[in-house]
Amino acid sequence: MKLHDLQPSDGSRPSRKRVGRGIGSGFGKTAGRGHKGQKSRAGGYHKVGFEGGQMPLYRRLPKRGFRSSLLATNAEVTIGMIDSLSYTEIDVATLQREGLVRRNAKVVKVIMSGTTTKRLHFRGIAASAAVRILVESFGGTFQ
């Protein structure tokens, strides 16, 4: 096969519709646009969602809610969950490996629910004030 032998598959490139070429073509006179009206005219159309002057649906319905795209990359874990792990050095990768946070989590915060008696060392993880006090009371650190 050579470059000049290449051609598209049969039927994959239909020939364009030639309009306004007489009655026998089926697209003569009005050229497939019907009779009169805004859609039949050159440049005559309306914006998406236009309902002929009636208040459009997207304006009739109330605005409701907002969901931040940052929520997908933020995660929370409880101190009780972390206490159940066998690790003392905790970072985001460790929590992802153990399945406590999602794979796409970038920001992780430890919240106070449960308790711990371990000496935990957190790297790159935020914590609530109560968790910080608890962890530091057992000699743990936050970096």
PDB file of C-alpha atoms in Angstrom:
ATOM      1  CA  MET A   1       0.000   0.000   0.000  1.00  0.00           C
ATOM      2  CA  LYS A   2       1.211   3.465  -0.871  1.00  0.00           C
ATOM      3  CA  LEU A   3       0.149   6.904   0.276  1.00  0.00           C
ATOM      4  CA  HIS A   4      -1.771   7.576  -2.949  1.00  0.00           C
ATOM      5  CA  ASP A   5      -3.813   4.361  -2.403  1.00  0.00           C
ATOM      6  CA  LEU A   6      -5.390   5.644   0.823  1.00  0.00           C
ATOM      7  CA  GLN A   7      -9.053   6.600   0.677  1.00  0.00           C
ATOM      8  CA  PRO A   8     -11.882   6.843   3.217  1.00  0.00           C
ATOM      9  CA  SER A   9     -14.222   3.881   3.779  1.00  0.00           C
ATOM     10  CA  ASP A  10     -17.392   3.712   1.694  1.00  0.00           C
ATOM     11  CA  GLY A  11     -20.140   5.816   3.269  1.00  0.00           C
ATOM     12  CA  SER A  12     -17.893   7.470   5.842  1.00  0.00           C
ATOM     13  CA  ARG A  13     -17.768  10.773   3.923  1.00  0.00           C
ATOM     14  CA  PRO A  14     -21.244  11.475   2.479  1.00  0.00           C
ATOM     15  CA  SER A  15     -21.374  14.124  -0.243  1.00  0.00           C
ATOM     16  CA  ARG A  16     -22.642  17.496   0.925  1.00  0.00           C
ATOM     17  CA  LYS A  17     -26.264  18.485   0.372  1.00  0.00           C
ATOM     18  CA  ARG A  18     -26.527  20.927  -2.557  1.00  0.00           C
ATOM     19  CA  VAL A  19     -29.578  23.081  -1.886  1.00  0.00           C
ATOM     20  CA  GLY A  20     -31.410  25.541  -4.098  1.00  0.00           C
ATOM     21  CA  ARG A  21     -30.758  23.581  -7.336  1.00  0.00           C
ATOM     22  CA  GLY A  22     -34.244  23.130  -8.712  1.00  0.00           C
ATOM     23  CA  ILE A  23     -37.426  21.229  -7.983  1.00  0.00           C
ATOM     24  CA  GLY A  24     -36.065  17.802  -8.973  1.00  0.00           C
ATOM     25  CA  SER A  25     -33.383  17.835  -6.305  1.00  0.00           C
ATOM     26  CA  GLY A  26     -35.914  17.925  -3.469  1.00  0.00           C
ATOM     27  CA  PHE A  27     -34.143  20.936  -1.991  1.00  0.00           C
ATOM     28  CA  GLY A  28     -35.085  23.615  -4.514  1.00  0.00           C
ATOM     29  CA  LYS A  29     -36.964  26.892  -3.950  1.00  0.00           C
ATOM     30  CA  THR A  30     -36.921  27.187  -0.128  1.00  0.00           C
ATOM     31  CA  ALA A  31     -33.766  25.031   0.102  1.00  0.00           C
ATOM     32  CA  GLY A  32     -35.091  22.807   2.905  1.00  0.00           C
ATOM     33  CA  ARG A  33     -35.847  25.741   5.220  1.00  0.00           C
ATOM     34  CA  GLY A  34     -39.635  25.617   5.001  1.00  0.00           C
ATOM     35  CA  HIS A  35     -41.707  28.768   4.447  1.00  0.00           C
ATOM     36  CA  LYS A  36     -41.112  32.175   6.046  1.00  0.00           C
ATOM     37  CA  GLY A  37     -40.286  32.713   9.700  1.00  0.00           C
ATOM     38  CA  GLN A  38     -37.109  33.521  11.573  1.00  0.00           C
ATOM     39  CA  LYS A  39     -35.409  30.182  10.872  1.00  0.00           C
ATOM     40  CA  SER A  40     -35.847  30.546   7.123  1.00  0.00           C
ATOM     41  CA  ARG A  41     -33.877  33.771   6.925  1.00  0.00           C
ATOM     42  CA  ALA A  42     -30.127  34.328   6.649  1.00  0.00           C
ATOM     43  CA  GLY A  43     -28.643  35.123  10.039  1.00  0.00           C
ATOM     44  CA  GLY A  44     -32.010  34.666  11.711  1.00  0.00           C
ATOM     45  CA  TYR A  45     -31.812  32.506  14.797  1.00  0.00           C
ATOM     46  CA  HIS A  46     -32.056  32.848  18.557  1.00  0.00           C
ATOM     47  CA  LYS A  47     -29.882  32.106  21.528  1.00  0.00           C
ATOM     48  CA  VAL A  48     -29.933  28.741  23.267  1.00  0.00           C
ATOM     49  CA  GLY A  49     -32.767  28.568  25.789  1.00  0.00           C
ATOM     50  CA  PHE A  50     -34.828  31.300  24.098  1.00  0.00           C
ATOM     51  CA  GLU A  51     -38.555  30.577  24.430  1.00  0.00           C
ATOM     52  CA  GLY A  52     -40.097  33.198  22.188  1.00  0.00           C
ATOM     53  CA  GLY A  53     -40.096  35.949  24.787  1.00  0.00           C
ATOM     54  CA  GLN A  54     -41.598  33.808  27.548  1.00  0.00           C
ATOM     55  CA  MET A  55     -39.476  33.799  30.709  1.00  0.00           C
ATOM     56  CA  PRO A  56     -37.011  30.965  30.009  1.00  0.00           C
ATOM     57  CA  LEU A  57     -36.903  27.893  32.225  1.00  0.00           C
ATOM     58  CA  TYR A  58     -33.412  28.606  33.522  1.00  0.00           C
ATOM     59  CA  ARG A  59     -34.668  31.972  34.841  1.00  0.00           C
ATOM     60  CA  ARG A  60     -37.984  30.654  36.202  1.00  0.00           C
ATOM     61  CA  LEU A  61     -36.302  28.121  38.475  1.00  0.00           C
ATOM     62  CA  PRO A  62     -34.627  29.267  41.693  1.00  0.00           C
ATOM     63  CA  LYS A  63     -30.872  29.269  42.078  1.00  0.00           C
ATOM     64  CA  ARG A  64     -29.878  26.523  44.445  1.00  0.00           C
ATOM     65  CA  GLY A  65     -26.602  25.462  45.957  1.00  0.00           C
ATOM     66  CA  PHE A  66     -22.960  25.379  45.049  1.00  0.00           C
ATOM     67  CA  ARG A  67     -20.466  22.524  45.293  1.00  0.00           C
ATOM     68  CA  SER A  68     -16.824  23.457  45.427  1.00  0.00           C
ATOM     69  CA  SER A  69     -14.482  21.514  43.172  1.00  0.00           C
ATOM     70  CA  LEU A  70     -11.920  21.614  45.982  1.00  0.00           C
ATOM     71  CA  LEU A  71     -14.023  19.156  48.007  1.00  0.00           C
ATOM     72  CA  ALA A  72     -12.755  16.311  45.849  1.00  0.00           C
ATOM     73  CA  THR A  73      -9.158  16.921  46.948  1.00  0.00           C
ATOM     74  CA  ASN A  74      -9.901  17.621  50.640  1.00  0.00           C
ATOM     75  CA  ALA A  75     -10.359  14.805  53.157  1.00  0.00           C
ATOM     76  CA  GLU A  76     -11.022  14.318  56.858  1.00  0.00           C
ATOM     77  CA  VAL A  77      -9.971  11.466  59.111  1.00  0.00           C
ATOM     78  CA  THR A  78     -10.691  10.965  62.783  1.00  0.00           C
ATOM     79  CA  ILE A  79      -8.072  10.389  65.432  1.00  0.00           C
ATOM     80  CA  GLY A  80      -9.865   7.111  66.198  1.00  0.00           C
ATOM     81  CA  MET A  81      -9.254   5.867  62.639  1.00  0.00           C
ATOM     82  CA  ILE A  82      -5.568   6.759  62.887  1.00  0.00           C
ATOM     83  CA  ASP A  83      -5.276   5.024  66.261  1.00  0.00           C
ATOM     84  CA  SER A  84      -6.397   1.760  64.619  1.00  0.00           C
ATOM     85  CA  LEU A  85      -3.380   1.894  62.243  1.00  0.00           C
ATOM     86  CA  SER A  86      -0.086   0.228  63.131  1.00  0.00           C
ATOM     87  CA  TYR A  87       1.956   3.248  61.962  1.00  0.00           C
ATOM     88  CA  THR A  88       3.342   6.035  64.130  1.00  0.00           C
ATOM     89  CA  GLU A  89       4.636   8.141  61.205  1.00  0.00           C
ATOM     90  CA  ILE A  90       1.532   9.404  59.393  1.00  0.00           C
ATOM     91  CA  ASP A  91       1.434  11.269  56.060  1.00  0.00           C
ATOM     92  CA  VAL A  92      -1.057  11.582  53.177  1.00  0.00           C
ATOM     93  CA  ALA A  93       0.478   8.662  51.256  1.00  0.00           C
ATOM     94  CA  THR A  94       0.118   6.383  54.304  1.00  0.00           C
ATOM     95  CA  LEU A  95      -3.570   7.272  54.685  1.00  0.00           C
ATOM     96  CA  GLN A  96      -4.160   6.681  50.967  1.00  0.00           C
ATOM     97  CA  ARG A  97      -2.409   3.314  51.112  1.00  0.00           C
ATOM     98  CA  GLU A  98      -4.582   2.250  54.059  1.00  0.00           C
ATOM     99  CA  GLY A  99      -7.759   3.422  52.266  1.00  0.00           C
ATOM    100  CA  LEU A 100      -8.727   6.080  54.821  1.00  0.00           C
ATOM    101  CA  VAL A 101      -8.689   8.883  52.224  1.00  0.00           C
ATOM    102  CA  ARG A 102      -9.234   8.945  48.462  1.00  0.00           C
ATOM    103  CA  ARG A 103      -6.378   8.581  45.996  1.00  0.00           C
ATOM    104  CA  ASN A 104      -6.838  12.179  44.755  1.00  0.00           C
ATOM    105  CA  ALA A 105      -6.740  13.700  48.283  1.00  0.00           C
ATOM    106  CA  LYS A 106      -4.203  16.496  48.616  1.00  0.00           C
ATOM    107  CA  VAL A 107      -5.262  18.197  51.860  1.00  0.00           C
ATOM    108  CA  VAL A 108      -6.021  15.998  54.870  1.00  0.00           C
ATOM    109  CA  LYS A 109      -7.207  17.151  58.271  1.00  0.00           C
ATOM    110  CA  VAL A 110      -7.432  15.081  61.452  1.00  0.00           C
ATOM    111  CA  ILE A 111     -10.521  15.789  63.555  1.00  0.00           C
ATOM    112  CA  MET A 112     -11.345  14.839  67.137  1.00  0.00           C
ATOM    113  CA  SER A 113     -13.528  11.763  67.239  1.00  0.00           C
ATOM    114  CA  GLY A 114     -12.233   8.917  69.327  1.00  0.00           C
ATOM    115  CA  THR A 115      -8.941   8.970  71.175  1.00  0.00           C
ATOM    116  CA  THR A 116      -5.377   7.713  71.060  1.00  0.00           C
ATOM    117  CA  THR A 117      -2.598   6.883  73.487  1.00  0.00           C
ATOM    118  CA  LYS A 118       0.134   6.457  70.844  1.00  0.00           C
ATOM    119  CA  ARG A 119       3.006   8.798  70.140  1.00  0.00           C
ATOM    120  CA  LEU A 120       2.056   9.876  66.602  1.00  0.00           C
ATOM    121  CA  HIS A 121       4.125  11.975  64.200  1.00  0.00           C
ATOM    122  CA  PHE A 122       2.184  13.746  61.433  1.00  0.00           C
ATOM    123  CA  ARG A 123       3.849  15.049  58.285  1.00  0.00           C
ATOM    124  CA  GLY A 124       1.927  17.377  55.927  1.00  0.00           C
ATOM    125  CA  ILE A 125      -1.405  16.853  57.667  1.00  0.00           C
ATOM    126  CA  ALA A 126      -3.547  19.515  59.340  1.00  0.00           C
ATOM    127  CA  ALA A 127      -5.320  18.931  62.649  1.00  0.00           C
ATOM    128  CA  SER A 128      -8.010  20.525  64.761  1.00  0.00           C
ATOM    129  CA  ALA A 129      -6.946  22.274  67.976  1.00  0.00           C
ATOM    130  CA  ALA A 130      -8.267  19.451  70.177  1.00  0.00           C
ATOM    131  CA  VAL A 131      -6.346  16.801  68.204  1.00  0.00           C
ATOM    132  CA  ARG A 132      -3.172  18.883  68.342  1.00  0.00           C
ATOM    133  CA  ILE A 133      -3.399  19.118  72.146  1.00  0.00           C
ATOM    134  CA  LEU A 134      -4.099  15.374  72.486  1.00  0.00           C
ATOM    135  CA  VAL A 135      -1.256  14.275  70.194  1.00  0.00           C
ATOM    136  CA  GLU A 136       1.290  16.658  71.753  1.00  0.00           C
ATOM    137  CA  SER A 137       0.336  15.509  75.254  1.00  0.00           C
ATOM    138  CA  PHE A 138       1.616  12.020  74.323  1.00  0.00           C
ATOM    139  CA  GLY A 139       4.824  13.404  72.771  1.00  0.00           C
ATOM    140  CA  GLY A 140       3.599  13.437  69.150  1.00  0.00           C
ATOM    141  CA  THR A 141       4.538  16.089  66.589  1.00  0.00           C
ATOM    142  CA  PHE A 142       3.132  17.939  63.564  1.00  0.00           C
ATOM    143  CA  GLN A 143       5.348  18.993  60.666  1.00  0.00           C
TER     144      GLN A 143
END
